[in-house]
């Protein structure tokens, strides 16, 4: 099925935490993608600023993204919370885009 919704979460981290975050993100992305098929996850860093990260969630629907948290095991949920509290600096920017064509 074509992905109808994109959700992006953008944040920056301290340079000293960048490599640790990359390792956590690899694990989280793998866990999310293995847990279900309604949401596919990937993570990127900006080419010109490797301390700025963007998580991209390709979803069948907005509801699928909203239900994602309910499908994750506790370890994955803890890692996601840790990214938000221990790594992300300032406020995270979350953007939801819905396919129109």
N, CA, C and O atoms as a DFTB+ gen file, in Angstrom:
404 C
 N C O
     1  1       0.843      -1.181       0.000
     2  2       0.000       0.000       0.000
     3  2       0.887       1.243       0.000
     4  3       1.912       1.273       0.681
     5  1       0.504       2.251      -0.747
     6  2       1.259       3.495      -0.789
     7  2       1.158       4.203       0.555
     8  3       0.116       4.180       1.210
     9  1       2.244       4.824       0.948
    10  2       2.251       5.552       2.208
    11  2       1.492       6.859       2.016
    12  3       1.784       7.618       1.093
    13  1       0.530       7.120       2.875
    14  2      -0.326       8.286       2.732
    15  2       0.048       9.436       3.654
    16  3      -0.406      10.563       3.457
    17  1       0.865       9.162       4.653
    18  2       1.228      10.174       5.630
    19  2       2.713      10.093       5.929
    20  3       3.260       9.004       6.104
    21  1       3.363      11.242       5.986
    22  2       4.751      11.331       6.436
    23  2       4.772      12.142       7.716
    24  3       4.129      13.188       7.812
    25  1       5.507      11.660       8.691
    26  2       5.728      12.403       9.921
    27  2       7.233      12.546      10.072
    28  3       7.965      11.558      10.012
    29  1       7.694      13.779      10.268
    30  2       9.120      14.006      10.484
    31  2       9.315      14.637      11.852
    32  3       8.527      15.478      12.285
    33  1      10.375      14.217      12.519
    34  2      10.752      14.783      13.807
    35  2      12.202      15.230      13.667
    36  3      13.084      14.413      13.403
    37  1      12.448      16.523      13.843
    38  2      13.771      17.102      13.654
    39  2      14.283      17.651      14.981
    40  3      13.552      18.316      15.716
    41  1      15.547      17.365      15.277
    42  2      16.158      17.872      16.507
    43  2      17.677      17.870      16.352
    44  3      18.229      17.204      15.477
    45  1      18.329      18.624      17.213
    46  2      19.795      18.680      17.244
    47  2      20.294      18.040      18.530
    48  3      19.578      17.979      19.530
    49  1      21.535      17.565      18.487
    50  2      22.173      16.976      19.659
    51  2      23.566      17.581      19.817
    52  3      24.116      18.164      18.882
    53  1      24.114      17.434      20.996
    54  2      25.498      17.862      21.212
    55  2      26.414      16.941      20.426
    56  3      26.162      15.742      20.312
    57  1      27.476      17.515      19.888
    58  2      28.446      16.726      19.120
    59  2      28.947      15.539      19.939
    60  3      29.151      14.457      19.389
    61  1      29.147      15.722      21.232
    62  2      29.674      14.653      22.085
    63  2      28.720      13.465      22.215
    64  3      29.143      12.379      22.614
    65  1      27.437      13.654      21.884
    66  2      26.443      12.576      22.001
    67  2      26.030      12.006      20.646
    68  3      25.233      11.069      20.586
    69  1      26.560      12.558      19.567
    70  2      26.115      12.190      18.219
    71  2      26.291      10.699      17.911
    72  3      25.348      10.058      17.449
    73  1      27.459      10.146      18.152
    74  2      27.699       8.745      17.806
    75  2      26.848       7.795      18.645
    76  3      26.356       6.786      18.140
    77  1      26.676       8.116      19.917
    78  2      25.813       7.284      20.770
    79  2      24.378       7.319      20.254
    80  3      23.707       6.288      20.205
    81  1      23.911       8.502      19.870
    82  2      22.556       8.620      19.323
    83  2      22.409       7.811      18.045
    84  3      21.403       7.126      17.861
    85  1      23.393       7.878      17.160
    86  2      23.306       7.111      15.914
    87  2      23.128       5.622      16.201
    88  3      22.352       4.954      15.518
    89  1      23.830       5.096      17.193
    90  2      23.687       3.683      17.551
    91  2      22.298       3.380      18.092
    92  3      21.711       2.353      17.753
    93  1      21.771       4.259      18.925
    94  2      20.420       4.059      19.458
    95  2      19.396       4.125      18.331
    96  3      18.470       3.316      18.277
    97  1      19.566       5.098      17.428
    98  2      18.618       5.231      16.315
    99  2      18.619       3.993      15.416
   100  3      17.556       3.556      14.976
   101  1      19.780       3.429      15.140
   102  2      19.826       2.214      14.314
   103  2      18.984       1.109      14.952
   104  3      18.238       0.409      14.266
   105  1      19.111       0.964      16.262
   106  2      18.352      -0.063      16.976
   107  2      16.855       0.243      16.955
   108  3      16.044      -0.642      16.680
   109  1      16.492       1.480      17.243
   110  2      15.075       1.868      17.286
   111  2      14.428       1.693      15.913
   112  3      13.331       1.144      15.810
   113  1      15.097       2.155      14.868
   114  2      14.555       2.022      13.506
   115  2      14.336       0.545      13.174
   116  3      13.285       0.179      12.648
   117  1      15.303      -0.289      13.471
   118  2      15.164      -1.724      13.209
   119  2      14.009      -2.335      13.967
   120  3      13.263      -3.148      13.422
   121  1      13.855      -1.949      15.219
   122  2      12.770      -2.492      16.048
   123  2      11.395      -2.054      15.523
   124  3      10.470      -2.862      15.438
   125  1      11.273      -0.765      15.171
   126  2       9.990      -0.267      14.663
   127  2       9.640      -0.971      13.361
   128  3       8.503      -1.407      13.178
   129  1      10.598      -1.084      12.461
   130  2      10.318      -1.696      11.159
   131  2      10.033      -3.190      11.281
   132  3       9.328      -3.745      10.439
   133  1      10.556      -3.848      12.297
   134  2      10.297      -5.274      12.498
   135  2       8.965      -5.524      13.209
   136  3       8.389      -6.606      13.096
   137  1       8.482      -4.521      13.939
   138  2       7.297      -4.718      14.781
   139  2       5.993      -4.741      13.995
   140  3       5.046      -5.418      14.396
   141  1       5.928      -4.013      12.885
   142  2       4.674      -3.911      12.132
   143  2       4.965      -3.340      10.756
   144  3       6.100      -2.956      10.471
   145  1       3.961      -3.281       9.906
   146  2       4.151      -2.798       8.539
   147  2       3.420      -1.496       8.237
   148  3       3.640      -0.910       7.176
   149  1       2.563      -1.027       9.128
   150  2       1.771       0.175       8.857
   151  2       2.606       1.449       8.943
   152  3       2.216       2.485       8.404
   153  1       3.753       1.377       9.620
   154  2       4.650       2.521       9.755
   155  2       6.064       2.050       9.466
   156  3       6.538       1.083      10.064
   157  1       6.737       2.732       8.548
   158  2       8.144       2.441       8.237
   159  2       8.961       3.623       8.733
   160  3       8.587       4.775       8.514
   161  1      10.057       3.345       9.390
   162  2      10.866       4.390      10.006
   163  2      12.251       4.428       9.389
   164  3      12.799       3.393       9.009
   165  1      12.813       5.620       9.292
   166  2      14.213       5.800       8.904
   167  2      14.713       7.051       9.618
   168  3      13.924       7.870      10.090
   169  1      16.025       7.183       9.689
   170  2      16.615       8.341      10.367
   171  2      17.752       8.890       9.518
   172  3      18.489       8.140       8.877
   173  1      17.879      10.202       9.526
   174  2      18.877      10.894       8.717
   175  2      19.542      11.965       9.563
   176  3      18.980      12.430      10.555
   177  1      20.742      12.347       9.160
   178  2      21.357      13.552       9.722
   179  2      21.631      14.498       8.558
   180  3      21.834      14.074       7.421
   181  1      21.631      15.791       8.874
   182  2      21.882      16.782       7.830
   183  2      23.308      16.645       7.337
   184  3      24.234      16.471       8.129
   185  1      23.481      16.722       6.045
   186  2      24.805      16.582       5.443
   187  2      25.753      17.693       5.902
   188  3      26.932      17.442       6.155
   189  1      25.240      18.908       6.005
   190  2      26.094      20.031       6.386
   191  2      26.133      20.285       7.893
   192  3      26.856      21.170       8.351
   193  1      25.358      19.515       8.669
   194  2      25.355      19.637      10.131
   195  2      25.004      18.274      10.725
   196  3      23.833      18.011      11.001
   197  1      25.987      17.411      10.925
   198  2      25.707      16.048      11.366
   199  2      25.179      15.937      12.797
   200  3      24.961      14.829      13.287
   201  1      24.970      17.070      13.473
   202  2      24.350      17.023      14.800
   203  2      22.843      17.282      14.727
   204  3      22.162      17.268      15.753
   205  1      22.320      17.516      13.521
   206  2      20.878      17.691      13.324
   207  2      20.315      16.428      12.689
   208  3      20.761      15.999      11.624
   209  1      19.332      15.843      13.355
   210  2      18.754      14.576      12.932
   211  2      17.298      14.755      12.540
   212  3      16.593      15.612      13.074
   213  1      16.863      13.928      11.597
   214  2      15.466      13.889      11.181
   215  2      15.028      12.433      11.184
   216  3      15.595      11.600      10.476
   217  1      14.018      12.136      11.984
   218  2      13.383      10.820      11.941
   219  2      12.205      10.940      10.983
   220  3      11.424      11.887      11.074
   221  1      12.073       9.981      10.063
   222  2      11.004      10.007       9.077
   223  2      10.149       8.757       9.257
   224  3      10.652       7.634       9.244
   225  1       8.857       8.974       9.424
   226  2       7.903       7.883       9.575
   227  2       6.963       7.912       8.373
   228  3       6.198       8.860       8.198
   229  1       7.023       6.867       7.543
   230  2       6.136       6.729       6.389
   231  2       4.988       5.826       6.834
   232  3       5.199       4.667       7.192
   233  1       3.783       6.366       6.809
   234  2       2.646       5.695       7.431
   235  2       1.508       5.453       6.445
   236  3       1.299       6.228       5.512
   237  1       0.783       4.370       6.668
   238  2      -0.419       4.110       5.888
   239  2      -1.462       5.193       6.145
   240  3      -2.230       5.550       5.251
   241  1      -1.486       5.718       7.383
   242  2      -2.453       6.744       7.766
   243  2      -1.943       7.463       9.009
   244  3      -1.009       7.008       9.669
   245  1      -2.570       8.588       9.313
   246  2      -2.238       9.294      10.551
   247  2      -2.566       8.419      11.745
   248  3      -1.836       8.418      12.736
   249  1      -3.660       7.674      11.658
   250  2      -4.038       6.776      12.748
   251  2      -2.969       5.712      13.001
   252  3      -2.724       5.340      14.149
   253  1      -2.334       5.223      11.937
   254  2      -1.277       4.216      12.093
   255  2      -0.115       4.798      12.879
   256  3       0.453       4.126      13.741
   257  1       0.241       6.046      12.588
   258  2       1.318       6.692      13.353
   259  2       0.892       6.882      14.801
   260  3       1.659       6.600      15.722
   261  1      -0.327       7.360      15.000
   262  2      -0.819       7.592      16.361
   263  2      -0.837       6.301      17.181
   264  3      -0.641       6.343      18.396
   265  1      -1.069       5.157      16.534
   266  2      -1.139       3.867      17.230
   267  2       0.232       3.212      17.389
   268  3       0.354       2.190      18.065
   269  1       1.260       3.788      16.776
   270  2       2.593       3.169      16.800
   271  2       3.066       2.877      18.213
   272  3       3.557       1.784      18.495
   273  1       2.923       3.835      19.087
   274  2       3.413       3.670      20.457
   275  2       2.811       2.445      21.132
   276  3       3.479       1.787      21.929
   277  1       1.560       2.134      20.824
   278  2       0.891       0.978      21.431
   279  2       1.450      -0.349      20.946
   280  3       1.267      -1.370      21.609
   281  1       2.132      -0.358      19.796
   282  2       2.645      -1.609      19.232
   283  2       4.090      -1.894      19.625
   284  3       4.608      -2.972      19.333
   285  1       4.750      -0.937      20.285
   286  2       6.170      -1.094      20.595
   287  2       6.381      -1.789      21.935
   288  3       5.588      -1.629      22.862
   289  1       7.459      -2.560      22.023
   290  2       7.795      -3.176      23.303
   291  2       8.374      -2.112      24.230
   292  3       8.713      -1.013      23.790
   293  1       8.486      -2.443      25.508
   294  2       8.916      -1.468      26.511
   295  2      10.331      -0.951      26.261
   296  3      10.592       0.235      26.463
   297  1      11.247      -1.815      25.826
   298  2      12.623      -1.378      25.584
   299  2      12.690      -0.335      24.470
   300  3      13.417       0.652      24.582
   301  1      11.934      -0.554      23.399
   302  2      11.910       0.417      22.303
   303  2      11.304       1.735      22.771
   304  3      11.822       2.804      22.450
   305  1      10.220       1.664      23.522
   306  2       9.591       2.880      24.050
   307  2      10.547       3.651      24.951
   308  3      10.599       4.880      24.899
   309  1      11.306       2.932      25.778
   310  2      12.276       3.587      26.661
   311  2      13.362       4.286      25.848
   312  3      13.775       5.392      26.196
   313  1      13.827       3.661      24.774
   314  2      14.864       4.268      23.947
   315  2      14.341       5.532      23.261
   316  3      15.070       6.517      23.144
   317  1      13.109       5.510      22.816
   318  2      12.514       6.694      22.192
   319  2      12.396       7.825      23.210
   320  3      12.705       8.975      22.899
   321  1      11.954       7.503      24.417
   322  2      11.870       8.525      25.464
   323  2      13.258       9.071      25.798
   324  3      13.420      10.267      26.038
   325  1      14.245       8.199      25.810
   326  2      15.618       8.622      26.117
   327  2      16.143       9.581      25.040
   328  3      16.826      10.555      25.358
   329  1      15.828       9.311      23.778
   330  2      16.244      10.234      22.714
   331  2      15.678      11.625      22.995
   332  3      16.385      12.626      22.877
   333  1      14.406      11.679      23.363
   334  2      13.741      12.966      23.602
   335  2      14.283      13.679      24.836
   336  3      14.393      14.905      24.843
   337  1      14.621      12.929      25.874
   338  2      15.024      13.577      27.126
   339  2      16.529      13.744      27.286
   340  3      16.977      14.742      27.849
   341  1      17.322      12.783      26.801
   342  2      18.767      12.807      27.035
   343  2      19.582      13.319      25.854
   344  3      20.746      13.685      26.021
   345  1      18.998      13.351      24.682
   346  2      19.771      13.706      23.491
   347  2      19.278      14.969      22.804
   348  3      20.071      15.869      22.527
   349  1      17.996      15.048      22.528
   350  2      17.462      16.185      21.771
   351  2      17.617      17.474      22.562
   352  3      17.219      17.563      23.723
   353  1      18.200      18.465      21.913
   354  2      18.350      19.778      22.534
   355  2      17.174      20.647      22.125
   356  3      16.679      20.557      21.001
   357  1      16.743      21.468      23.025
   358  2      15.637      22.381      22.785
   359  2      14.385      21.609      22.378
   360  3      14.228      20.439      22.726
   361  1      13.519      22.256      21.657
   362  2      12.249      21.640      21.285
   363  2      12.380      20.895      19.961
   364  3      13.042      21.359      19.033
   365  1      11.741      19.740      19.894
   366  2      11.729      18.978      18.652
   367  2      10.678      19.564      17.724
   368  3       9.616      19.996      18.172
   369  1      10.978      19.579      16.429
   370  2      10.010      20.041      15.436
   371  2       9.357      18.814      14.811
   372  3      10.037      17.964      14.234
   373  1       8.036      18.727      14.929
   374  2       7.282      17.598      14.384
   375  2       6.396      18.129      13.257
   376  3       5.651      19.090      13.447
   377  1       6.482      17.497      12.083
   378  2       5.674      17.902      10.932
   379  2       4.955      16.668      10.408
   380  3       5.570      15.619      10.218
   381  1       3.653      16.795      10.176
   382  2       2.862      15.713       9.596
   383  2       2.372      16.170       8.227
   384  3       1.769      17.234       8.095
   385  1       2.638      15.355       7.216
   386  2       2.239      15.663       5.849
   387  2       1.318      14.557       5.344
   388  3       1.606      13.374       5.522
   389  1       0.214      14.942       4.715
   390  2      -0.730      13.981       4.158
   391  2      -0.665      14.034       2.643
   392  3      -0.666      15.114       2.052
   393  1      -0.608      12.855       2.006
   394  2      -0.550      12.775       0.546
   395  2      -1.845      13.328      -0.062
   396  3      -2.949      13.010       0.381
   397  1      -1.674      14.157      -1.079
   398  2      -2.844      14.713      -1.777
   399  2      -2.909      14.230      -3.216
   400  3      -3.965      14.320      -3.843
   401  1      -1.822      13.726      -3.750
   402  2      -1.841      13.238      -5.128
   403  2      -0.839      12.104      -5.279
   404  3      -0.696      11.547      -6.367
